[in-house]
Coordinates of C-alpha atoms and ligand atoms in Angstrom, one line a residue:
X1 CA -68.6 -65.4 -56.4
X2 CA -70.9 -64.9 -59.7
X3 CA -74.6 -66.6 -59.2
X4 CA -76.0 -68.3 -61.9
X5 CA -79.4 -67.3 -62.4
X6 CA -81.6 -69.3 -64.7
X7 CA -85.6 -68.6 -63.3
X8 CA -87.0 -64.5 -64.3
X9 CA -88.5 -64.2 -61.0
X10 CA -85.3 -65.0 -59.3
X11 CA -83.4 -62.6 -61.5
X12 CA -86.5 -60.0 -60.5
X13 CA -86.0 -60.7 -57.0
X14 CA -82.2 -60.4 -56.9
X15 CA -82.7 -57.3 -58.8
X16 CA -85.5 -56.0 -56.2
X17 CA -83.0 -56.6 -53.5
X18 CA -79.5 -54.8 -54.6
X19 CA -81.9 -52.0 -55.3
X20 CA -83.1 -51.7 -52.4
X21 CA -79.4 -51.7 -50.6
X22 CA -79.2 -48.7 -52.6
X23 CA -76.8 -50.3 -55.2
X24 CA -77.1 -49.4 -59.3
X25 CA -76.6 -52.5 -61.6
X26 CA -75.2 -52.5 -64.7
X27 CA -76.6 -54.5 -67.6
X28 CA -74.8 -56.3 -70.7
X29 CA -77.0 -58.3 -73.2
X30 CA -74.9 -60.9 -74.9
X31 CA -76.0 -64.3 -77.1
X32 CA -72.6 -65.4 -75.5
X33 CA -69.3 -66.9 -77.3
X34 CA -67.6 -64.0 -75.4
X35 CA -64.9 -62.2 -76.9
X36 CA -62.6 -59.1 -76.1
X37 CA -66.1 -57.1 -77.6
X38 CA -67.8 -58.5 -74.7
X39 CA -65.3 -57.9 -72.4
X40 CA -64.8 -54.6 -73.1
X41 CA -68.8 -53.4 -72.0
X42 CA -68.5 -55.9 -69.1
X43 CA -65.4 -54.2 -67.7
X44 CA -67.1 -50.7 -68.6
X45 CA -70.1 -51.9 -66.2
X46 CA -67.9 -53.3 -63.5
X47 CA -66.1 -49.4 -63.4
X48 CA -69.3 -47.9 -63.7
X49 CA -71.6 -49.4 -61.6
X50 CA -72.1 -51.7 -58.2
X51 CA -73.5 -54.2 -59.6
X52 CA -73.2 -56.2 -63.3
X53 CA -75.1 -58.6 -64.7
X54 CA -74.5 -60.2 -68.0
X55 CA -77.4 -62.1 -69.8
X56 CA -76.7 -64.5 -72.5
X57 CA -79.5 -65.8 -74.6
X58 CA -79.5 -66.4 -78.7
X59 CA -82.7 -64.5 -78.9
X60 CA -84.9 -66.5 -81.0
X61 CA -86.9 -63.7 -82.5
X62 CA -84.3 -62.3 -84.3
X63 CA -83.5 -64.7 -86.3
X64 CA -84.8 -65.2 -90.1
X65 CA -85.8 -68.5 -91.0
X66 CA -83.1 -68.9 -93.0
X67 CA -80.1 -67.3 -90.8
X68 CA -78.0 -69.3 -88.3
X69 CA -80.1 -69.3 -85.2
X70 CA -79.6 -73.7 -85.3
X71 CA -76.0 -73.0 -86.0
X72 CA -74.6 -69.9 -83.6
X73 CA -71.5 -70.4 -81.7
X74 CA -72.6 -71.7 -78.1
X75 CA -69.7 -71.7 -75.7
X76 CA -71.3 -71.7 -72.4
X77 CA -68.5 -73.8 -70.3
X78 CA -65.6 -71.2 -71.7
X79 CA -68.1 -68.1 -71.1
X80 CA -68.9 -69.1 -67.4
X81 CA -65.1 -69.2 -66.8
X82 CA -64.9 -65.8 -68.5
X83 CA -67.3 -64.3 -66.8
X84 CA -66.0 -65.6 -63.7
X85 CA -62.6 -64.4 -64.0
X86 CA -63.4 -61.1 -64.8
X87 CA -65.1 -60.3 -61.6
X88 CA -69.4 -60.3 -63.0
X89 CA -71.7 -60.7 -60.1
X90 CA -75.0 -62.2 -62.1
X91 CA -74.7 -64.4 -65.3
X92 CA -78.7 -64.2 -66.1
X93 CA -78.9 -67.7 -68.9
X94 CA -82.7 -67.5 -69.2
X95 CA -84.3 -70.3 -70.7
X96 CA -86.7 -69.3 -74.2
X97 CA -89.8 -71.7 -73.1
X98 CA -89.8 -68.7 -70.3
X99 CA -89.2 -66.1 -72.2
X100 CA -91.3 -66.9 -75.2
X101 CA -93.8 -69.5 -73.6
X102 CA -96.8 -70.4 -75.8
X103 CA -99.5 -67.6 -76.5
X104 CA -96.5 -65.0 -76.5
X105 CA -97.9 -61.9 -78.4
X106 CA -96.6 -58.8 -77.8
X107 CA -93.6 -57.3 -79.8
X108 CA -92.3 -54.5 -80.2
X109 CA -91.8 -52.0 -83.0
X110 CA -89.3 -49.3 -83.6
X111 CA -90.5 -47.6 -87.3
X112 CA -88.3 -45.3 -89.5
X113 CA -84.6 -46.6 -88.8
X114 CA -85.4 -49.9 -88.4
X115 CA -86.2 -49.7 -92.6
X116 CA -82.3 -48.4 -93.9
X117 CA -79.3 -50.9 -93.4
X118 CA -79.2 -54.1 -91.1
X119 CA -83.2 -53.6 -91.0
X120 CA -83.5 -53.8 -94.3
X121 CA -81.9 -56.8 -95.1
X122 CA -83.0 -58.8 -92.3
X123 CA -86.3 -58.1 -91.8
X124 CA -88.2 -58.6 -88.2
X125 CA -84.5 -58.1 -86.8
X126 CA -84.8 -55.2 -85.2
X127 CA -88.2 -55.9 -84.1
X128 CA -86.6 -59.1 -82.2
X129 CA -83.8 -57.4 -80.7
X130 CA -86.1 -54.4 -79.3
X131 CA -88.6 -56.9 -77.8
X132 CA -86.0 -59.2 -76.1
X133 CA -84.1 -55.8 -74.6
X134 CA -87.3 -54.7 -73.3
X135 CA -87.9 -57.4 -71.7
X136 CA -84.2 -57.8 -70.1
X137 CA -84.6 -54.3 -69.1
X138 CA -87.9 -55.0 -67.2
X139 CA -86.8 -58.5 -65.4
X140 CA -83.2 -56.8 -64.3
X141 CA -84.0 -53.7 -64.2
X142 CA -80.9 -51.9 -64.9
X143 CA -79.6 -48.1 -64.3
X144 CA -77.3 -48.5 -67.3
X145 CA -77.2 -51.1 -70.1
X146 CA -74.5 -51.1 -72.2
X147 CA -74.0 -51.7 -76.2
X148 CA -71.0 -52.0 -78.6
X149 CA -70.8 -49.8 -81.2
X150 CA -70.0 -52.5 -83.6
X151 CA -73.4 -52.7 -83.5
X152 CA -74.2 -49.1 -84.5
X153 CA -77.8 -49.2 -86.3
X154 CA -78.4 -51.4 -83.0
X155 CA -77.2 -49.0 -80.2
X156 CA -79.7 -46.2 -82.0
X157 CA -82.6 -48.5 -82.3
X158 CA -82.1 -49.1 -78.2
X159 CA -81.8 -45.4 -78.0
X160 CA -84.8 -44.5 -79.5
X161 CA -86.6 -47.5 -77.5
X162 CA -85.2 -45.9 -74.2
X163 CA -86.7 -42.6 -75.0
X164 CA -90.2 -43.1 -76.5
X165 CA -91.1 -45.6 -74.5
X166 CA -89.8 -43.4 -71.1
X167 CA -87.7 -46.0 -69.5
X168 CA -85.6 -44.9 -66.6
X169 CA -82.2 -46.6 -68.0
X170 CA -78.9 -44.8 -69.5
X171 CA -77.8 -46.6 -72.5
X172 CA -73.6 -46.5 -72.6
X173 CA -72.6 -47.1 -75.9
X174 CA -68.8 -48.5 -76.4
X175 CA -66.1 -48.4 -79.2
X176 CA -65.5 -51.2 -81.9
X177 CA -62.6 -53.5 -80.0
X178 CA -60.7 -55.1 -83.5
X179 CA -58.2 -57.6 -83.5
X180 CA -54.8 -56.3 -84.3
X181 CA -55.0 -56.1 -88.1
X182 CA -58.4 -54.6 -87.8
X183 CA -61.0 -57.1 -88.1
X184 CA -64.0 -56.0 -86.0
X185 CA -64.4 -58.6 -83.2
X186 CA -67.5 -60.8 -83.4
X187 CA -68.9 -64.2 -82.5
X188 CA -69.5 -65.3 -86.1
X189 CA -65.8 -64.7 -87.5
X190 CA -65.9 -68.2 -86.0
X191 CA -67.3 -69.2 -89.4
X192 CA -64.7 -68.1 -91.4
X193 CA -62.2 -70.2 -93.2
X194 CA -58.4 -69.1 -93.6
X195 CA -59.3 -67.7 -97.3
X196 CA -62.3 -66.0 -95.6
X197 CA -60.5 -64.7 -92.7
X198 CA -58.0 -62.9 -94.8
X199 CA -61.0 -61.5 -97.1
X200 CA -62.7 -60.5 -93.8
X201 CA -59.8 -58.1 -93.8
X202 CA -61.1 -56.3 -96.5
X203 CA -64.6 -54.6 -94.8
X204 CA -62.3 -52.5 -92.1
X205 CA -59.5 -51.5 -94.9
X206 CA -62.3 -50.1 -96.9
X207 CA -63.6 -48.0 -94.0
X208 CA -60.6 -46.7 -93.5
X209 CA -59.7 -46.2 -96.8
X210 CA -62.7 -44.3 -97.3
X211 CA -62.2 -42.1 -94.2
X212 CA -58.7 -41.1 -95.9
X213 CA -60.4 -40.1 -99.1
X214 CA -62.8 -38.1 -97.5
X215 CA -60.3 -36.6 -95.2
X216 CA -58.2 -36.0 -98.2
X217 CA -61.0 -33.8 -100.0
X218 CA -63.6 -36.3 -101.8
X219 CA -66.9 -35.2 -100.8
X220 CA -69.3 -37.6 -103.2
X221 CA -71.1 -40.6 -100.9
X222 CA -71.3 -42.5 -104.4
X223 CA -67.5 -42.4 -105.1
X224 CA -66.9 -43.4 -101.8
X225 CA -69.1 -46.4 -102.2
X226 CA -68.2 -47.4 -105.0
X227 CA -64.2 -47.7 -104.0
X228 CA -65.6 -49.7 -100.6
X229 CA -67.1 -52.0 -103.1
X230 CA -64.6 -52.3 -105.4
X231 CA -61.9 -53.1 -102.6
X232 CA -64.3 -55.5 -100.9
X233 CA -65.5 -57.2 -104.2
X234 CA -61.8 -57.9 -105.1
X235 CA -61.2 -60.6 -102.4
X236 CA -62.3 -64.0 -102.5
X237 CA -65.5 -65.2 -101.7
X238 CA -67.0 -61.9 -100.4
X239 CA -70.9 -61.1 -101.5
X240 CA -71.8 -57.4 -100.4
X241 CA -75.0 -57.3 -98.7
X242 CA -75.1 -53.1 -98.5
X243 CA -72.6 -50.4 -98.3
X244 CA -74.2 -47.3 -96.8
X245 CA -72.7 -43.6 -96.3
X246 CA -75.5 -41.9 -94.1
X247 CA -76.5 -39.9 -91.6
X248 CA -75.4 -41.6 -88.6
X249 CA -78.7 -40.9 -86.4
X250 CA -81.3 -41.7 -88.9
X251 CA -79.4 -42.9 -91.7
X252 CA -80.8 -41.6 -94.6
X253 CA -78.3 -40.9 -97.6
X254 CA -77.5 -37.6 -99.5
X255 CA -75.3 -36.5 -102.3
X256 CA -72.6 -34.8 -100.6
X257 CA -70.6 -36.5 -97.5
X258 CA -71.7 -34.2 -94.3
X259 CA -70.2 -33.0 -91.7
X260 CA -70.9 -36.4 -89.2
X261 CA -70.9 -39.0 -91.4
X262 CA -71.8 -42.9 -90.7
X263 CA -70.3 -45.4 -93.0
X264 CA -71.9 -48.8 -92.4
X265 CA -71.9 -52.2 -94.4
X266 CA -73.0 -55.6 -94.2
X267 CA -71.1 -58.3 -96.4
X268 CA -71.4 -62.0 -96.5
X269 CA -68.3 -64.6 -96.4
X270 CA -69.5 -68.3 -96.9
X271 CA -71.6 -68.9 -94.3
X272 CA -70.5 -65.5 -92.2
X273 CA -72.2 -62.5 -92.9
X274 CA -70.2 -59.5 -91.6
X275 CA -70.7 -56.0 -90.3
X276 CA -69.1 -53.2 -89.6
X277 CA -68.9 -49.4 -89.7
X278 CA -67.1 -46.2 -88.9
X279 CA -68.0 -42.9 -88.1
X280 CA -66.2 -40.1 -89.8
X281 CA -66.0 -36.5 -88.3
X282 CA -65.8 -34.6 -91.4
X283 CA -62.9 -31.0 -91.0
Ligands
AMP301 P1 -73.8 -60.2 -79.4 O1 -73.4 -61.2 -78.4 O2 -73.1 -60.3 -80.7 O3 -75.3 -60.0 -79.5 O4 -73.2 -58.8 -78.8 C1 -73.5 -58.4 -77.5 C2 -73.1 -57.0 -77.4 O5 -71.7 -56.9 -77.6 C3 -73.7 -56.0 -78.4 O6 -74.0 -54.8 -77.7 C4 -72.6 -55.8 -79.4 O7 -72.7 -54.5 -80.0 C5 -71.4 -55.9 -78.5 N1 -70.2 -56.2 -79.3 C6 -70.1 -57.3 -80.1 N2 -68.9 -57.3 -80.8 C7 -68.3 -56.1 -80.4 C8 -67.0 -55.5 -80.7 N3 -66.2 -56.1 -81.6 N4 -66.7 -54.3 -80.1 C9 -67.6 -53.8 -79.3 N5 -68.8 -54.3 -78.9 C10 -69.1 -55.5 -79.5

């Protein structure tokens, strides 16, 4: 049977108690509308560990105030039955007055990566997610949380969280899960209209177009963005937001593709704005 937990001191105290029987509980921070994405961690902490919770809140503070914080896809009837189904002990739905009641003050900063990419687009972003996974990890108190890495600037933003700050919690990360033509999975695809949908197609062609090409020899990160762009920019309606070829730790950019290579981008579809990446192990 999965409890629903709504209150943090309950979620502390259920925490408190599995501990104490000895058990490790696995953690999955989602802003819900689950898909195969979600799924995919969720089933990696049900193998992994004896105990999962999954926490769905649309985190306030890390949205701009002009992004689709009013607008995100909230599914919570079909996500309980989800969640249910698939065998999750603890759906955590906390409620933001508790989270972020009045005279809230303290955030929390990651510096350097937080500047390139998704960071630099949308700033405060990073500084959102990091405080609202902070304070997940203190009210559940995991052994291991886990990420996607759809998510990729993300995942090494938690990482570096984990370790300055000395937390005692593994992070797992987990692969991209696409749909079958390729289209990275994610909550706001919702948005997309039919046209859109088949321009979405675009962002994970160009990836692995681009992997081919450097595969087959090409060793410049500016050719390489510049044929992402050019097959993105050729569909309808798309709007690149960045296309970055980088280190895939601290993603700054050089002139010649290295040996581990992160290609990331960000690109906007009406009212979607899209992201995706690859990571290309160079010969
Ligand atoms: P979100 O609900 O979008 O905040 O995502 C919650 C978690 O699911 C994050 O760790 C994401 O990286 C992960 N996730 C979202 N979409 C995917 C996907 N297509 N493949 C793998 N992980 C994903």
């Amino acid at each position: 049977m999965m409890e629903i937990i709504t209150s943090i001191e309950e979620m502390k105290t259920w925490s408190r108690r599995i501990r104490d029987e000895g058990k490790v509980i696995g953690l999955t921070p989602t802003m819900g509308c689950l898909h195969e994405g979600h799924l995919s961690l969720i089933k990696a902490s049900i193998t992994e560990c004896d105990s999962t919770v999954v926490s769905i809140f649309v985190n306030p503070a890390q949205f701009g105030p002009d992004e689709d914080l009013e607008s995100y896809p909230r599914t919570l009837e079909a996500d309980k039955e989800i969640l249910r189904s698939t065998g999750v002990d603890v759906l955590f739905l906390p409620a933001k007055e508790d989270l972020y009641p009045d005279g809230f003050k303290s955030f929390v900063e990651i510096e350097g990566k937080t500047n390139y990419l998704c960071g630099k687009s949308r700033p405060g972003f990073f500084r959102g997610v990091a405080t609202i996974v902070l304070k997940l990890f203190n009210i559940v108190n995991p052994r291991t949380a886990f990420f996607g890495e759809k998510d990729w600037q993300q995942l090494e933003v938690i990482r570096t969280l984990v370790r300055d700050l000395n937390l005692d919690i593994k992070i797992a990360g987990q692969p991209i899960v696409r749909e079958s033509d390729g289209l990275a999975m994610s909550s706001r695809n919702r948005y997309l209209s039919e046209e859109g949908r088949l321009s979405a197609l675009s962002l994970s062609q160009a990836l692995k177009t681009a992997q081919s090409r450097i595969e087959q020899g090409e060793r410049s990160t500016e050719i390489i963005r510049n044929e992402i762009r050019q097959m993105i920019e050729q569909k309808n309606g798309t709007e690149v937001d960045y296309i970055s070829v980088c280190d895939p730790e601290d993603f700054s950019e050089s002139e010649q593709i290295r040996s581990r290579t992160l290609i990331a981008l960000a690109v906007r579809i009406g009212k979607a704005r899209l992201i995706d990446n690859r990571i290309i192990e160079r010969a």
